[in-house]
Structures are given as C-alpha cells and as structure tokens.
Short mmCIF file of C-alpha atoms and ligand atoms in Angstrom, two decimals:
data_model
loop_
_atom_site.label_atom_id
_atom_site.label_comp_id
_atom_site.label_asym_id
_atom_site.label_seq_id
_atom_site.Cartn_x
_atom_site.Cartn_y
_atom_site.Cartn_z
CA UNK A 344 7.89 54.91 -21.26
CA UNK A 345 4.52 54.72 -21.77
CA UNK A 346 2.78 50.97 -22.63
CA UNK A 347 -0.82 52.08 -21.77
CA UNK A 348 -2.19 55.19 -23.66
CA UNK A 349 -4.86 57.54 -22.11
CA UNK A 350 -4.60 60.07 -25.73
CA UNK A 351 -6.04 59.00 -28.62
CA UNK A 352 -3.03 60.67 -30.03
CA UNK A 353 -0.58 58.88 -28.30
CA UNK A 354 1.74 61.28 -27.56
CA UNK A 355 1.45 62.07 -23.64
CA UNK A 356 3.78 64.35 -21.74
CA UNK A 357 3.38 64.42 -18.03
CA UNK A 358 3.01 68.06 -16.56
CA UNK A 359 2.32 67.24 -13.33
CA UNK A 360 3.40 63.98 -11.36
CA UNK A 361 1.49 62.46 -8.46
CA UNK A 362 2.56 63.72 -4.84
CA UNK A 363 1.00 64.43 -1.66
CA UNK A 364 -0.52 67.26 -3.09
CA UNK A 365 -1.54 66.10 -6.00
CA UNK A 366 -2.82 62.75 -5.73
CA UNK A 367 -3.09 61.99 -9.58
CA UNK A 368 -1.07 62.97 -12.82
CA UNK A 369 -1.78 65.73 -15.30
CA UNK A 370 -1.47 65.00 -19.03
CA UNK A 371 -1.19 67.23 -22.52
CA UNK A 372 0.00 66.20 -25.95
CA UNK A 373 3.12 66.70 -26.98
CA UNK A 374 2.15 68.87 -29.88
CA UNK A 375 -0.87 72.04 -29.99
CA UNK A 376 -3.93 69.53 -30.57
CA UNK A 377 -6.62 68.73 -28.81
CA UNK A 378 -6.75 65.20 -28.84
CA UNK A 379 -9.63 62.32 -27.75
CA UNK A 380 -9.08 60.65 -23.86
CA UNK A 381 -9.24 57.01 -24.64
CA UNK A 382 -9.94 54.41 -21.91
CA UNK A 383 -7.27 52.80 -20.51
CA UNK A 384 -9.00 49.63 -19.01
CA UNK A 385 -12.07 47.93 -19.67
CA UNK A 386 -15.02 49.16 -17.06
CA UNK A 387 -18.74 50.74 -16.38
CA UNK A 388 -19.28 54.37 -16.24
CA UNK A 389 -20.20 55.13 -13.30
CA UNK A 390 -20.34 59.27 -13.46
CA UNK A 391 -20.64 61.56 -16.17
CA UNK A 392 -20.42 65.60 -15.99
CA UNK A 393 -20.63 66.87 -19.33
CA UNK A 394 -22.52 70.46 -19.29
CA UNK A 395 -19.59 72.73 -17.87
CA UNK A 396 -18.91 75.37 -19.84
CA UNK A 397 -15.88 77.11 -18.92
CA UNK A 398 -12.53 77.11 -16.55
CA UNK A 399 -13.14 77.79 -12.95
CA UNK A 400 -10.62 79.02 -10.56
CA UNK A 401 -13.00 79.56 -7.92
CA UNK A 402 -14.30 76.27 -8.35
CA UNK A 403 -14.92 73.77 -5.00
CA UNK A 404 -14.92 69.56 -4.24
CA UNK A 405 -16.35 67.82 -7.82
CA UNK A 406 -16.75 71.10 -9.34
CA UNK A 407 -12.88 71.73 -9.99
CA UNK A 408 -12.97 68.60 -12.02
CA UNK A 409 -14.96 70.45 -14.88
CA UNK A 410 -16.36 68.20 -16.88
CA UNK A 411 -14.99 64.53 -15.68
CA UNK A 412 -15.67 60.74 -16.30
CA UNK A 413 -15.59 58.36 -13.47
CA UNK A 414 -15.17 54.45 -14.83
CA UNK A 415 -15.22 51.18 -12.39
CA UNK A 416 -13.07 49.12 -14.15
CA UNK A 417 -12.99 45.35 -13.81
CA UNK A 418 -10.14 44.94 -11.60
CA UNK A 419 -11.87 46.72 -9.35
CA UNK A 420 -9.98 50.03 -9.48
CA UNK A 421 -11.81 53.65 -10.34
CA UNK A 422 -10.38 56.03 -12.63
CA UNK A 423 -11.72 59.82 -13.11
CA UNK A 424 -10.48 61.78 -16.17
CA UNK A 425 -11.18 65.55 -15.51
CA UNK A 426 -11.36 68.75 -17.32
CA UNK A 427 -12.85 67.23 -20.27
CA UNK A 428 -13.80 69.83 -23.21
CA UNK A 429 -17.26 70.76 -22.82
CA UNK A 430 -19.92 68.56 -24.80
CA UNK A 431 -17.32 66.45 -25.47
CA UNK A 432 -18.24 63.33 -23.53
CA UNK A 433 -19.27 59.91 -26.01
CA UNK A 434 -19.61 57.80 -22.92
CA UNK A 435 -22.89 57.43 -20.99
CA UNK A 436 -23.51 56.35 -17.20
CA UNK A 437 -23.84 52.55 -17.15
CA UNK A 438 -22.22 51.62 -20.16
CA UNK A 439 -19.44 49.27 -20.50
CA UNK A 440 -16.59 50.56 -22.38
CA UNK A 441 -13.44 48.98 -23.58
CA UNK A 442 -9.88 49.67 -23.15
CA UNK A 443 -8.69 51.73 -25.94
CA UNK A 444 -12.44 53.76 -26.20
CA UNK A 445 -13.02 56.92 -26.65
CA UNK A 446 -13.64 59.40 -23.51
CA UNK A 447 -14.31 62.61 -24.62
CA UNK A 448 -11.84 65.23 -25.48
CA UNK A 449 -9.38 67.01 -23.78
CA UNK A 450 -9.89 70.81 -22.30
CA UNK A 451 -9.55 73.25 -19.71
CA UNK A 452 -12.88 73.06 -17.84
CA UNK A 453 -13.44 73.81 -13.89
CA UNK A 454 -10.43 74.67 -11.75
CA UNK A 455 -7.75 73.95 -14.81
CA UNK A 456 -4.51 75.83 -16.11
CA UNK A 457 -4.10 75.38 -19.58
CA UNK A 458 -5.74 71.82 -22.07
CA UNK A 459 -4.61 68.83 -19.94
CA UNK A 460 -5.87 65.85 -18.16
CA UNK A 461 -6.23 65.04 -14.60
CA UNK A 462 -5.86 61.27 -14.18
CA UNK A 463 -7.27 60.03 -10.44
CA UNK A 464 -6.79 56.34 -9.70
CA UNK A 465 -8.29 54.83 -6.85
CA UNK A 466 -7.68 51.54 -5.40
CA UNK A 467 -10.82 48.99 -3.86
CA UNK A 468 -10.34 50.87 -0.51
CA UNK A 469 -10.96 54.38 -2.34
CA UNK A 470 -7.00 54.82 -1.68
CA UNK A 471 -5.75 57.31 -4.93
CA UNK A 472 -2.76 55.50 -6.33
CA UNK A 473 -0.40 56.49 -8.48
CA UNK A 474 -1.77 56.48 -12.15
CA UNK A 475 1.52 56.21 -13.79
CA UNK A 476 1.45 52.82 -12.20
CA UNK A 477 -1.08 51.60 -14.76
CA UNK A 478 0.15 53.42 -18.18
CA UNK A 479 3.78 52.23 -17.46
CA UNK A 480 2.39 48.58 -16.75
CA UNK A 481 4.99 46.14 -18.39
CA UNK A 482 4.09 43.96 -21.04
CA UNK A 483 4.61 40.45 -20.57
CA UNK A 484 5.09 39.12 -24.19
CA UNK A 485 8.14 39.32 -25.89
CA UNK A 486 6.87 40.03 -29.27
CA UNK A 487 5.49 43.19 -27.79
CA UNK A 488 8.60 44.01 -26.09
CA UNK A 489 10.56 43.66 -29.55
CA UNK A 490 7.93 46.12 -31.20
CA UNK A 491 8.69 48.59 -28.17
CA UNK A 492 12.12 48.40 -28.91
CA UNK A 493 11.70 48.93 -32.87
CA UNK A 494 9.07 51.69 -32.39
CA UNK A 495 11.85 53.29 -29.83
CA UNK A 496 14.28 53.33 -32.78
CA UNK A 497 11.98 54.88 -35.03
CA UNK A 498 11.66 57.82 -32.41
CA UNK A 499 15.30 58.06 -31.85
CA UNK A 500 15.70 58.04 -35.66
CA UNK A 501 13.14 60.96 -36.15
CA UNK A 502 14.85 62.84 -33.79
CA UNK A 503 17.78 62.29 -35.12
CA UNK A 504 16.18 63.50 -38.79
CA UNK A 505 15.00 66.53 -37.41
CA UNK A 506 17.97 67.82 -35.56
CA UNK A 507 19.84 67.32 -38.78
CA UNK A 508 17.17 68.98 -40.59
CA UNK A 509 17.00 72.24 -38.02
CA UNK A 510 20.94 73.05 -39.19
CA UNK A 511 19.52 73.50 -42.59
CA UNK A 512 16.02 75.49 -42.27
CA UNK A 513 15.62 78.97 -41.12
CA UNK A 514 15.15 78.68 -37.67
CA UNK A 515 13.32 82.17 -36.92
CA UNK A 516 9.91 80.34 -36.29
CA UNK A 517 10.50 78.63 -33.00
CA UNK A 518 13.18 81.36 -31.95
CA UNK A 519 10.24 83.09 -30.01
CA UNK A 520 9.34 80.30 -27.75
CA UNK A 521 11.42 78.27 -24.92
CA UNK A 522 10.67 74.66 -24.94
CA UNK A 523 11.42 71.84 -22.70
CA UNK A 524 9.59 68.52 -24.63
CA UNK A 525 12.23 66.26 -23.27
CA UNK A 526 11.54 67.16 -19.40
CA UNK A 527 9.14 64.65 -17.57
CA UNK A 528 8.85 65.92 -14.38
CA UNK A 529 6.63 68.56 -12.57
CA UNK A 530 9.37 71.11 -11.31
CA UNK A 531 9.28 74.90 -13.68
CA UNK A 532 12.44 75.30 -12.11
CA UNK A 533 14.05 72.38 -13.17
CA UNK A 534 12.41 72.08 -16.83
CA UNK A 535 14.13 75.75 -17.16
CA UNK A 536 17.87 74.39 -15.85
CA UNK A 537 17.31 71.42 -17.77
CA UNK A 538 17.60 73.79 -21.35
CA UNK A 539 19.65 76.01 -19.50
CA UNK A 540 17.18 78.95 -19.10
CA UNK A 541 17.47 81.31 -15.86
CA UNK A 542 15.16 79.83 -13.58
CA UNK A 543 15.33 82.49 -10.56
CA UNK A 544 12.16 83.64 -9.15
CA UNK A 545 12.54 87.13 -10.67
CA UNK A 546 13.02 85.36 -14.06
CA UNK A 547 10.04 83.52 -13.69
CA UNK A 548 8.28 86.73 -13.08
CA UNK A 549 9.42 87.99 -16.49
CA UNK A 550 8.11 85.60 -18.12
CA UNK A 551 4.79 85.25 -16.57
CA UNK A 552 3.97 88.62 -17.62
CA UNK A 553 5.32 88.01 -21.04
CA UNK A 554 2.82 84.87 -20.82
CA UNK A 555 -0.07 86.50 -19.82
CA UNK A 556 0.61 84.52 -16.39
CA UNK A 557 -1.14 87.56 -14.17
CA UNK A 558 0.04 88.52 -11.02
CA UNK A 559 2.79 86.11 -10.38
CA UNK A 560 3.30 84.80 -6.99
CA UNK A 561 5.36 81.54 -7.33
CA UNK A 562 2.20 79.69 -6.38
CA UNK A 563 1.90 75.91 -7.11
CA UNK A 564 -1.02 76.79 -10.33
CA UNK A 565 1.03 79.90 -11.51
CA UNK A 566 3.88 77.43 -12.14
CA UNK A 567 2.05 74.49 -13.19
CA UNK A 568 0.73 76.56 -16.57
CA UNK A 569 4.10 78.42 -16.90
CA UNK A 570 5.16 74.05 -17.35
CA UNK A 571 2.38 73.20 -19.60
CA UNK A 572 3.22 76.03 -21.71
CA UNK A 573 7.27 74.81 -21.87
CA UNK A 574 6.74 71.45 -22.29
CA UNK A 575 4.51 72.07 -25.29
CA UNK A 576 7.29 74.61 -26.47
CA UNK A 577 4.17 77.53 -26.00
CA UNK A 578 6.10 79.67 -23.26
CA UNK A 579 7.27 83.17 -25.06
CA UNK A 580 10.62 84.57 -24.80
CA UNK A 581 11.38 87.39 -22.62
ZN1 LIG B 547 -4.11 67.53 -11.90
#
C-alpha cells in the first residue's frame, strides 16, 4: 500500500514496476483524470524541461523524458518525474519545494505510451533505486497506522457498496471495456489471466488493433500501453 503519494489525486496504480530494464516505476490514476505530480520529499530543483510539446517515439537520452523535473532532496537522494504535460511545470530551478507540492501535471510527452509517470530514484552514488522503496516507506507512529487501517476499511467498504450496487444498475456502460484495476504488476499477460481474459499472443493481437495499438509485435512498449489501458479499465473489447 501506498504511505507516500506522488498524485495529487491520490489514487496511484503502478503500470510498470522497476527491473533491469526499467530502472524506475510508471504511474497513472486509477480513474480517466489527469491529475497534479506532487513532491514526495522535501528538496531543490535542480532541472526543469517544460517546453515539449508532444510524445516522441523516436526520442533519444533526456529527450525521452518529455518534459521532466529533477529534485535533490535532503537526504541526499535525486528523483526525476518524466513525461510531464506540456506547460505544466509550477516548480522553478533552484527552488526549495516541500513534500506534498505540486509538480506539474501528468501527460504523455517524449518517448511515452499513454498519461503516466516515470518515477527515477537515484541514490548519493547516482545508483537508480527502486522508487517504490520510498512511497511504501512505513510509518512509524501508531496513530497513523490506526488511520491506515480505518481508511483501508473505508475502501473495502466502498467496494463492497459498489459491487452490490452493479447487481442492480444496467450494466451496458462498462460492458465494452476489459478492466484489470485490482492488478499491480507490469505483466499484460498476467493482468489478462488475472480477470480471466485470453491472454495468447494472437489474442493480444486482436485487441491491439481493436485499440488502435498499430502494428503489434509483442514488444515491451506495445504491451506496456495495451496495460495502461486495462488497468484504467480503457482497453476495448474484441
Ligand atoms: Zn517508465
């Protein structure tokens, strides 16, 4: 669960997990907004790219980051948020911002698939750690802990209220998309077992072209957006 928020909104679903090859975390809402990047620590700006325009798949080195924020926080670690919404960016180069602050605003710009944030964390020795480190940090006081717990039984108890409630309304709305909120993890194949959805590679294919997805080839981005769009409960039927 997550203790330290990086969406204003506070409502983050993890697309993409850290790994070898991907050396940060990517992050959307759980619903279709477009919400603020908040700070999660206190720190100076030390980089701000704020005049990209648009996605670029062609993009190379800084430039895939789109528009991006780079903050030295106190305890001595760097975090870059990327693919920031263009013009988006409150936060200037040398300012000291507080935990909690607002970034900018999540998008899609330089080499991105689909509205999410790219998380980097790196360590003193410019090692990139695992972000999810940081927003799953556990509190220490009690009192907190016992708010946690009640705030986790509100959740369970809205989920609970809106099962019961989907028996009783027309459900023809969401029939047209798949969704897969409750998956955490970075695998297409297993967010489409996990809600028992064909997940063979000529499946996939069928729905990338129902998903405007062009050209599918399996590849590592094709998939990555074909999760985005699940986990937001976006992807179309086939
Ligand atoms: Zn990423």
């Amino acid at each position: 669960m997550i203790t330290t928020h990086v969406l204003e909104s506070m409502n983050e679903v993890i697309t993409n997990n850290y790994s070898n090859d991907h050396k940060a975390i990517d992050i959307v809402p759980s619903d279709n907004s477009e919400p603020n990047i908040i700070s999660i620590n206190n720190g100076t700006v030390e980089t701000v790219v704020n005049d990209i325009k648009s996605t670029n798949h062609k993009s190379k080195g800084l430039d895939t980051y789109g528009n991006y924020v780079k903050i030295k926080q106190d305890n001595g670690k760097t975090a870059l948020y990327a693919h920031m919404k263009y013009n988006s960016i409150k936060v200037n180069k040398g300012e000291y911002i507080k935990k909690g602050e607002v970034i900018g605003t999540i998008g899609e710009t330089g080499n991105a698939y689909g509205k999410h944030l790219h998380l980097e964390i790196q360590n003193k020795d410019n090692i990139k750690e695992n972000p999810i480190v940081t927003l799953k940090e556990n509190s220490t006081s009690s009192t907190k802990n016992n708010n946690q717990k009640n705030v986790q039984k509100n959740i369970t108890n809205i989920q609970t209220n809106t099962s019961k409630n989907k028996n009783h309304t027309n459900p023809t709305s969401n029939n047209n998309y798949l969704s897969a909120k409750e998956y955490h993890h970075g695998s297409i194949v297993d967010a489409l077992k996990s809600i028992g959805i064909n997940s063979s590679y000529n499946y996939r294919k069928k729905l990338a072209i129902k998903n405007g997805i062009t050209n599918y080839k399996g590849s590592y981005f094709q998939n990555i957006k074909m999760l985005n769009l699940l986990k937001q409960g976006k992807l179309k039927k086939v």
